Amino acid sequence: MSEFNAQHPRRNDGTKERTLFAVKDQPAGAPIDPTPTPQERIEATVEVQWMDYSKKPKNGDLRTGEATIGVDSYTSDEAPIAFVATVSSYRSDENGEPAFVPVQHLFREIDGELYGQHFEGRFRDNPVAVDAAWFERKAGELSYRGERSIESAARTAELRIQDFIAIDGQLWEKTREPAYQVITFGLSGPNSTSLSIVNAPHPEDNEDSWDDNVSDECYFPADQYEAAVEYALKVAEKRGDTGALGRIRGTVPIEITGGYKPGTVWTPAPRLDYVPVYDSRFGTADFAESLADFRRQLAELPGVVTRTDDGFGGTSVTIDYSKLTTRQAGDYKEYLAREEELRRLGR
């Protein structure tokens, strides 16, 4: 590796354009990123690999070259703290004994984006320095088989680290805001319910969350601590999990220290408190009452229920299932199917 200057970031006055990547003997007309260079940037020259198919027979030869890649560098004053999340971490306590101890994790904001030290979807207890070793590790993670030139390999290397920045020389990664998550484990019983602090669900769906099995309505924004605790306690009590009540009440609230509004990039799911169809299907009176309560709650949600004149003196009701969670929509459809079944039976 060439001489590394991570401890002395390269500077300019912000008026020059920054190339997306830099390689030895860079060809004319290489892509240029018009974004002005930030005041500071930490860069390193790393080894990249690609496959050369220019010779016959075109079996491909592995080539190696050098590319200069980097991350934007800021001071902590330029990245104000937006949230402080306190989570339990298994480590040594003050007496050197293994124990779960509270650890604070910071979420910093730069230009409307949040950054945290939460790599691979997990909170990290120990900071990572942006140094030569880190750049080399990231470059080593690249899959060279899909690259056909050193320019392509260099571009991929730069794109691979585009979500990372340095703050006071430490590594931070673009992340989602913190949120509360209510989760259950296995069958009902002791220690089967938990209230945790995690990253909020992906703005488009829940596939990017760390647990795809958690229903959307089990997530609460950082400014809904009381609602999250109340919901978790209710879930625990229904499951007979009295042992979790104290831990749930002891969850440390997320501190909101900046101007970032919770729920900015994701919409918390509606929360409905209805009786599952299975619990009400063995009694028409109970079923009718439960369905009426379910419908009442749906009608109170903005934009879910639309009523129109059916042209025959009645009213047509349309449900916008896209505004409900998958579980809520499925449960309501199951209620409707059961209602139709009872109607056919004359009950």
Coordinates of C-alpha atoms in Angstrom, one line a residue:
M1 CA 0.0 0.0 0.0
S2 CA 1.2 3.5 -0.7
E3 CA 2.0 6.0 2.0
F4 CA -1.2 6.6 4.0
N5 CA -2.1 10.0 5.3
A6 CA -5.2 9.3 7.3
Q7 CA -3.9 11.1 10.3
H8 CA -3.5 14.3 8.2
P9 CA -6.6 14.5 6.0
R10 CA -6.3 16.2 2.6
R11 CA -7.8 19.6 2.5
N12 CA -8.9 22.1 -0.1
D13 CA -11.0 25.3 -0.1
G14 CA -14.1 23.6 -1.4
T15 CA -14.0 25.1 -4.8
K16 CA -12.5 22.2 -6.7
E17 CA -14.5 19.3 -8.1
R18 CA -13.7 15.8 -6.6
T19 CA -13.3 12.8 -8.8
L20 CA -15.4 9.8 -7.9
F21 CA -12.3 7.7 -7.9
A22 CA -8.6 8.2 -8.6
V23 CA -6.3 5.6 -10.2
K24 CA -2.9 5.5 -11.7
D25 CA -2.9 6.5 -15.3
Q26 CA -6.6 7.5 -15.1
P27 CA -8.0 7.8 -18.7
A28 CA -9.3 11.0 -20.1
G29 CA -13.0 11.5 -19.7
A30 CA -13.3 9.5 -16.5
P31 CA -16.6 10.2 -14.6
I32 CA -16.6 13.3 -12.4
D33 CA -18.8 13.8 -9.3
P34 CA -19.8 17.5 -9.4
T35 CA -20.2 17.6 -5.6
P36 CA -17.8 20.1 -4.1
T37 CA -15.1 18.6 -1.9
P38 CA -15.8 18.9 1.8
Q39 CA -13.3 20.8 3.9
E40 CA -11.7 17.6 5.0
R41 CA -11.5 14.1 3.6
I42 CA -9.6 11.0 4.7
E43 CA -8.2 9.0 1.8
A44 CA -6.0 6.0 1.2
T45 CA -4.5 4.1 -1.7
V46 CA -5.7 0.5 -1.7
E47 CA -5.2 -2.5 -3.8
V48 CA -8.1 -3.5 -6.1
Q49 CA -8.6 -6.4 -8.4
W50 CA -10.4 -7.0 -11.7
M51 CA -10.7 -9.6 -14.5
D52 CA -9.0 -8.8 -17.8
Y53 CA -10.6 -10.5 -20.8
S54 CA -8.7 -8.6 -23.5
K55 CA -6.5 -11.5 -24.5
K56 CA -7.5 -14.7 -26.3
P57 CA -8.7 -17.2 -25.3
K58 CA -10.9 -15.1 -23.1
N59 CA -10.7 -17.1 -19.9
G60 CA -9.9 -13.9 -17.9
D61 CA -6.7 -13.0 -16.1
L62 CA -6.8 -11.6 -12.6
R63 CA -5.2 -8.1 -12.5
T64 CA -4.2 -6.0 -9.6
G65 CA -3.9 -2.2 -9.4
E66 CA -4.2 0.7 -7.0
A67 CA -7.1 3.1 -6.4
T68 CA -7.4 6.1 -4.1
I69 CA -10.7 6.0 -2.1
G70 CA -11.8 8.1 0.8
V71 CA -14.6 9.2 3.2
D72 CA -15.7 12.7 4.2
S73 CA -14.3 13.8 7.5
Y74 CA -16.1 16.0 10.1
T75 CA -15.6 17.2 13.6
S76 CA -18.1 16.5 16.3
D77 CA -19.1 20.2 16.3
E78 CA -20.2 19.8 12.6
A79 CA -22.3 16.7 13.5
P80 CA -24.6 17.5 16.4
I81 CA -26.1 14.7 18.4
A82 CA -29.8 14.1 17.5
F83 CA -30.5 11.0 19.7
V84 CA -29.0 9.2 22.6
A85 CA -30.0 5.5 23.0
T86 CA -29.2 3.6 26.1
V87 CA -29.0 -0.2 25.5
S88 CA -27.8 -3.1 27.6
S89 CA -24.5 -4.6 26.6
Y90 CA -23.0 -7.8 28.0
R91 CA -19.6 -6.9 29.3
S92 CA -17.6 -6.6 32.5
D93 CA -19.2 -4.5 35.3
E94 CA -17.3 -2.2 37.7
N95 CA -16.1 -5.3 39.6
G96 CA -14.8 -7.1 36.5
E97 CA -17.7 -9.6 36.5
P98 CA -19.7 -10.3 33.4
A99 CA -23.0 -8.5 33.4
F100 CA -25.5 -6.5 31.3
V101 CA -24.6 -2.9 31.8
P102 CA -26.2 0.2 30.2
V103 CA -24.2 1.7 27.3
Q104 CA -25.1 4.9 25.5
H105 CA -25.0 5.1 21.7
L106 CA -25.1 8.4 19.8
F107 CA -26.9 9.3 16.6
R108 CA -25.4 12.4 14.9
E109 CA -27.0 14.4 12.2
I110 CA -25.4 15.9 9.1
D111 CA -27.5 17.7 6.5
G112 CA -30.6 15.8 7.5
E113 CA -28.9 12.4 7.5
L114 CA -28.3 10.3 10.7
Y115 CA -25.1 8.5 11.4
G116 CA -24.3 6.0 14.1
Q117 CA -21.7 3.4 15.0
H118 CA -24.1 0.5 14.3
F119 CA -22.4 -1.6 11.8
E120 CA -23.9 -4.8 10.4
G121 CA -27.2 -3.9 12.0
R122 CA -25.8 -4.1 15.5
F123 CA -24.8 -1.5 18.0
R124 CA -21.0 -1.4 18.4
D125 CA -19.6 -0.8 21.9
N126 CA -16.0 0.0 20.7
P127 CA -15.3 2.7 18.2
V128 CA -13.5 1.9 14.9
A129 CA -10.7 4.2 13.7
V130 CA -10.7 5.3 10.1
D131 CA -7.1 4.2 9.3
A132 CA -5.2 2.3 6.8
A133 CA -6.3 -1.1 8.2
W134 CA -10.0 -0.2 7.8
F135 CA -9.6 1.0 4.2
E136 CA -7.7 -2.2 3.4
R137 CA -10.3 -4.4 5.0
K138 CA -13.1 -2.7 3.0
A139 CA -11.1 -3.0 -0.2
G140 CA -10.6 -6.7 0.5
E141 CA -14.3 -7.3 0.7
L142 CA -14.8 -6.4 -2.9
S143 CA -15.8 -9.1 -5.3
Y144 CA -13.4 -8.6 -8.3
R145 CA -15.1 -11.2 -10.6
G146 CA -17.7 -8.7 -11.8
E147 CA -15.2 -6.0 -12.6
R148 CA -13.7 -5.7 -16.1
S149 CA -11.3 -2.8 -15.6
I150 CA -9.3 -1.0 -13.0
E151 CA -11.7 2.0 -13.4
S152 CA -14.7 -0.2 -12.7
A153 CA -13.0 -1.8 -9.7
A154 CA -12.0 1.7 -8.3
R155 CA -15.5 3.0 -8.8
T156 CA -17.0 0.0 -6.9
A157 CA -14.5 0.5 -4.1
E158 CA -15.5 4.1 -3.7
L159 CA -19.3 3.2 -3.8
R160 CA -18.8 0.5 -1.3
I161 CA -17.9 3.0 1.4
Q162 CA -20.2 5.8 0.4
D163 CA -22.4 5.4 3.5
F164 CA -19.4 5.9 5.8
I165 CA -17.9 9.1 7.2
A166 CA -15.3 10.0 9.8
I167 CA -16.2 12.1 12.8
D168 CA -13.2 13.1 14.9
G169 CA -11.3 10.3 13.2
Q170 CA -13.8 7.6 14.1
L171 CA -15.9 5.6 11.7
W172 CA -19.7 6.4 11.5
E173 CA -22.2 4.9 9.1
K174 CA -25.5 6.2 7.7
T175 CA -28.3 4.8 9.7
R176 CA -31.9 5.0 10.5
E177 CA -33.3 6.7 13.6
P178 CA -33.7 4.8 16.9
A179 CA -37.1 3.3 17.7
Y180 CA -38.7 1.1 20.4
Q181 CA -39.5 -2.4 19.4
V182 CA -41.8 -4.8 21.3
I183 CA -40.9 -8.4 20.7
T184 CA -42.0 -11.8 22.0
F185 CA -40.1 -15.1 22.3
G186 CA -41.5 -18.5 21.8
L187 CA -44.6 -19.6 23.8
S188 CA -46.3 -17.5 26.4
G189 CA -44.7 -17.6 29.9
P190 CA -42.0 -16.0 31.9
N191 CA -39.3 -13.9 30.2
S192 CA -41.0 -14.1 26.8
T193 CA -41.6 -10.4 26.2
S194 CA -39.1 -7.6 25.6
L195 CA -39.0 -3.8 24.9
S196 CA -35.8 -3.0 23.0
I197 CA -34.3 -0.1 21.2
V198 CA -33.4 -0.8 17.6
N199 CA -33.2 1.1 14.3
A200 CA -36.5 2.1 12.9
P201 CA -38.0 -0.1 10.1
H202 CA -37.0 0.6 6.5
P203 CA -39.1 3.4 5.1
E204 CA -40.5 1.1 2.3
D205 CA -41.0 -2.1 4.1
N206 CA -39.8 -4.2 7.1
E207 CA -37.3 -6.3 5.2
D208 CA -34.4 -4.3 6.2
S209 CA -35.1 -4.5 9.9
W210 CA -33.0 -6.9 11.9
D211 CA -36.0 -9.2 12.6
D212 CA -38.4 -9.7 9.7
N213 CA -40.8 -11.6 12.0
V214 CA -41.7 -8.5 14.0
S215 CA -45.0 -6.9 13.0
D216 CA -44.9 -3.3 12.0
E217 CA -47.2 -2.2 14.8
C218 CA -44.6 -3.3 17.3
Y219 CA -42.4 -0.3 16.5
F220 CA -42.7 3.0 18.2
P221 CA -40.9 6.3 17.3
A222 CA -38.5 7.8 19.8
D223 CA -41.1 10.3 21.1
Q224 CA -43.6 7.6 22.0
Y225 CA -41.9 6.1 25.0
E226 CA -45.0 6.0 27.2
A227 CA -47.1 4.3 24.4
A228 CA -44.3 1.8 23.8
V229 CA -44.1 0.9 27.5
E230 CA -47.9 0.6 27.8
Y231 CA -48.1 -1.6 24.7
A232 CA -45.3 -3.9 25.9
L233 CA -46.8 -4.2 29.3
K234 CA -50.2 -5.2 27.8
V235 CA -48.5 -7.8 25.6
A236 CA -46.6 -9.2 28.5
E237 CA -49.7 -9.4 30.7
K238 CA -51.7 -11.2 28.0
R239 CA -48.8 -13.7 27.8
G240 CA -48.6 -14.2 31.5
D241 CA -45.1 -12.8 31.5
T242 CA -45.1 -11.1 34.9
G243 CA -41.3 -11.4 35.1
A244 CA -40.9 -9.0 32.2
L245 CA -42.9 -6.2 33.7
G246 CA -40.1 -4.7 35.7
R247 CA -37.6 -4.8 32.9
I248 CA -40.1 -3.2 30.5
R249 CA -40.7 -0.3 33.0
G250 CA -37.0 0.0 33.4
T251 CA -36.3 0.7 29.8
V252 CA -34.4 3.9 29.5
P253 CA -36.1 6.5 27.2
I254 CA -34.4 7.6 24.0
E255 CA -33.1 11.1 24.5
I256 CA -34.1 13.5 21.7
T257 CA -31.4 16.1 21.8
G258 CA -31.6 17.7 18.3
G259 CA -34.1 19.0 15.8
Y260 CA -34.5 15.7 14.0
K261 CA -38.2 14.8 14.2
P262 CA -38.9 11.1 15.0
G263 CA -40.8 9.3 12.3
T264 CA -39.3 11.5 9.5
V265 CA -38.4 8.7 7.1
W266 CA -40.9 6.0 8.2
T267 CA -44.6 6.0 9.1
P268 CA -45.4 4.2 12.3
A269 CA -48.1 1.6 11.7
P270 CA -51.6 2.0 13.2
R271 CA -52.1 0.0 16.4
L272 CA -55.5 -1.6 16.9
D273 CA -56.7 -3.5 20.0
Y274 CA -59.1 -6.1 18.7
V275 CA -60.0 -9.7 19.5
P276 CA -58.5 -12.3 17.1
V277 CA -61.0 -14.1 15.0
Y278 CA -60.0 -17.5 16.6
D279 CA -61.0 -16.2 20.0
S280 CA -64.4 -15.0 18.9
R281 CA -65.6 -17.6 16.3
F282 CA -67.3 -19.9 18.8
G283 CA -70.2 -17.6 19.7
T284 CA -72.2 -15.4 17.4
A285 CA -72.9 -12.7 20.0
D286 CA -69.2 -12.4 20.9
F287 CA -68.3 -12.5 17.3
A288 CA -70.7 -9.7 16.3
E289 CA -69.5 -7.5 19.2
S290 CA -65.8 -8.1 18.3
L291 CA -66.4 -7.3 14.6
A292 CA -68.3 -4.2 15.5
D293 CA -65.4 -3.0 17.7
F294 CA -62.9 -3.8 14.9
R295 CA -65.0 -1.8 12.4
R296 CA -65.2 1.1 14.9
Q297 CA -61.4 1.3 15.3
L298 CA -60.9 1.1 11.5
A299 CA -63.3 4.0 11.0
E300 CA -61.3 6.1 13.4
L301 CA -58.1 5.7 11.3
P302 CA -57.6 8.5 8.7
G303 CA -58.2 7.4 5.1
V304 CA -58.9 3.7 5.9
V305 CA -62.6 3.6 5.4
T306 CA -64.4 5.3 2.5
R307 CA -68.2 5.4 2.4
T308 CA -70.0 6.2 -0.9
D309 CA -73.6 6.1 -2.1
D310 CA -74.3 2.7 -3.8
G311 CA -77.1 4.2 -6.0
F312 CA -79.7 2.0 -4.4
G313 CA -80.4 4.0 -1.2
G314 CA -77.5 2.3 0.6
T315 CA -73.9 2.9 1.4
S316 CA -70.9 1.1 -0.1
V317 CA -67.9 0.7 2.2
T318 CA -64.3 0.4 0.9
I319 CA -61.3 -0.5 3.0
D320 CA -57.9 0.8 2.0
Y321 CA -55.8 -2.2 3.2
S322 CA -52.6 -0.5 2.2
K323 CA -52.9 1.7 5.3
L324 CA -53.0 -1.4 7.6
T325 CA -50.3 -3.9 8.5
T326 CA -50.3 -7.3 6.8
R327 CA -51.5 -8.9 10.0
Q328 CA -54.3 -6.3 10.6
A329 CA -55.5 -6.6 7.0
G330 CA -55.5 -10.4 7.1
D331 CA -57.4 -10.5 10.4
Y332 CA -60.1 -8.2 9.1
K333 CA -60.5 -10.2 5.9
E334 CA -60.8 -13.3 8.1
Y335 CA -63.5 -11.6 10.1
L336 CA -65.4 -10.8 6.9
A337 CA -65.1 -14.4 5.7
R338 CA -66.4 -15.6 9.1
E339 CA -69.3 -13.1 8.9
E340 CA -70.3 -14.4 5.4
E341 CA -70.1 -18.0 6.7
L342 CA -72.4 -17.2 9.5
R343 CA -74.8 -15.4 7.1
R344 CA -75.0 -18.5 4.9
L345 CA -75.7 -20.6 8.0
G346 CA -78.5 -18.3 9.0
R347 CA -76.9 -17.4 12.3

